[in-house]
Amino acid sequence: MKKADKIQGMLREHETPGLPPEYAGYFTCFNRQEYYEAHDVLEHLWLRTRDGNHAFYKGLIQFAGAFVHLQKQYRRPDHPKDASRAKPAARLFGLAAKNLEAYRPAHLRLDVERVWKMSMAFAEEIARSGYRNPWTPETAPRLEIMKEE
C-alpha cells in the first residue's frame, strides 16, 4: 500500500467542518501519542500547500517530529541510536518555534502561542539538563482545536 493511500484511509475519521482533514487528523494522532503518524498526516497536506500556511504546517510537523525522538528515547533508553535522541528533539523544537512564531497568538483555530511556548520550553529544558529526556506518556502534552466563534 502506498503511503498516500494509507494516509487517505486514516483521514476518513478526521472530519472537522472548515478544516482540512489532514490538519484535524494531526491533532487526533498527536493526542494519541502517535507522533510519527501526526507528522505523516500533516506532511501530506504540507507538501501540497503553497499558501500562507506552509511554514505553519512545517512548524507543527517539526513539533511532532521532536516528540517522535523523545518517545523513541523513552522506549529504548539503552539502544545505541535511540539513547541520544534528545539533542535532535531540542533542535526540532527550536525549528518548530521559529516556524510558528509568525502565526502567534492563534491561527487556524489553534492556540499557537501555547505551542510556541511549549516548543521553546522543551528546547530550553532539554539543553539545560544536558540533553535528558523530559517526556513521559503520563506528562505528554495534548493539543486542541479551538471552537469556532
mmCIF file with all atom_site columns, N, CA, C and O in Angstrom, residues 10 16 69 79 100 123 141:
data_model
loop_
_atom_site.group_PDB
_atom_site.id
_atom_site.type_symbol
_atom_site.label_atom_id
_atom_site.label_alt_id
_atom_site.label_comp_id
_atom_site.label_asym_id
_atom_site.label_entity_id
_atom_site.label_seq_id
_atom_site.pdbx_PDB_ins_code
_atom_site.Cartn_x
_atom_site.Cartn_y
_atom_site.Cartn_z
_atom_site.occupancy
_atom_site.B_iso_or_equiv
_atom_site.pdbx_formal_charge
_atom_site.auth_seq_id
_atom_site.auth_comp_id
_atom_site.auth_asym_id
_atom_site.auth_atom_id
_atom_site.pdbx_PDB_model_num
ATOM 1  N N  . MET A 1 10  ? -6.634  6.831  6.779  1.00 0.00 ? 10  MET A N  1
ATOM 2  C CA . MET A 1 10  ? -6.627  7.363  8.140  1.00 0.00 ? 10  MET A CA 1
ATOM 3  C C  . MET A 1 10  ? -7.506  8.607  8.261  1.00 0.00 ? 10  MET A C  1
ATOM 4  O O  . MET A 1 10  ? -8.097  8.865  9.302  1.00 0.00 ? 10  MET A O  1
ATOM 5  N N  . THR A 1 16  ? -13.542 17.589 10.388 1.00 0.00 ? 16  THR A N  1
ATOM 6  C CA . THR A 1 16  ? -13.860 18.756 11.202 1.00 0.00 ? 16  THR A CA 1
ATOM 7  C C  . THR A 1 16  ? -14.275 19.846 10.234 1.00 0.00 ? 16  THR A C  1
ATOM 8  O O  . THR A 1 16  ? -13.463 20.277 9.407  1.00 0.00 ? 16  THR A O  1
ATOM 9  N N  . HIS A 1 69  ? 11.263  11.691 18.441 1.00 0.00 ? 69  HIS A N  1
ATOM 10 C CA . HIS A 1 69  ? 12.582  11.439 19.027 1.00 0.00 ? 69  HIS A CA 1
ATOM 11 C C  . HIS A 1 69  ? 12.494  11.135 20.522 1.00 0.00 ? 69  HIS A C  1
ATOM 12 O O  . HIS A 1 69  ? 13.099  10.178 21.010 1.00 0.00 ? 69  HIS A O  1
ATOM 13 N N  . HIS A 1 79  ? 19.307  1.812  23.754 1.00 0.00 ? 79  HIS A N  1
ATOM 14 C CA . HIS A 1 79  ? 19.571  1.495  22.355 1.00 0.00 ? 79  HIS A CA 1
ATOM 15 C C  . HIS A 1 79  ? 20.659  2.438  21.828 1.00 0.00 ? 79  HIS A C  1
ATOM 16 O O  . HIS A 1 79  ? 20.646  3.631  22.134 1.00 0.00 ? 79  HIS A O  1
ATOM 17 N N  . LEU A 1 100 ? 6.594   28.681 13.758 1.00 0.00 ? 100 LEU A N  1
ATOM 18 C CA . LEU A 1 100 ? 5.270   29.030 14.298 1.00 0.00 ? 100 LEU A CA 1
ATOM 19 C C  . LEU A 1 100 ? 5.178   30.477 14.771 1.00 0.00 ? 100 LEU A C  1
ATOM 20 O O  . LEU A 1 100 ? 4.080   31.016 14.909 1.00 0.00 ? 100 LEU A O  1
ATOM 21 N N  . ALA A 1 123 ? 12.789  22.880 24.314 1.00 0.00 ? 123 ALA A N  1
ATOM 22 C CA . ALA A 1 123 ? 14.148  23.052 23.787 1.00 0.00 ? 123 ALA A CA 1
ATOM 23 C C  . ALA A 1 123 ? 15.094  23.511 24.894 1.00 0.00 ? 123 ALA A C  1
ATOM 24 O O  . ALA A 1 123 ? 16.199  22.972 25.043 1.00 0.00 ? 123 ALA A O  1
ATOM 25 N N  . PRO A 1 141 ? 1.995   16.352 26.360 1.00 0.00 ? 141 PRO A N  1
ATOM 26 C CA . PRO A 1 141 ? 1.020   17.421 26.121 1.00 0.00 ? 141 PRO A CA 1
ATOM 27 C C  . PRO A 1 141 ? -0.067  16.992 25.146 1.00 0.00 ? 141 PRO A C  1
ATOM 28 O O  . PRO A 1 141 ? 0.109   16.059 24.372 1.00 0.00 ? 141 PRO A O  1
#
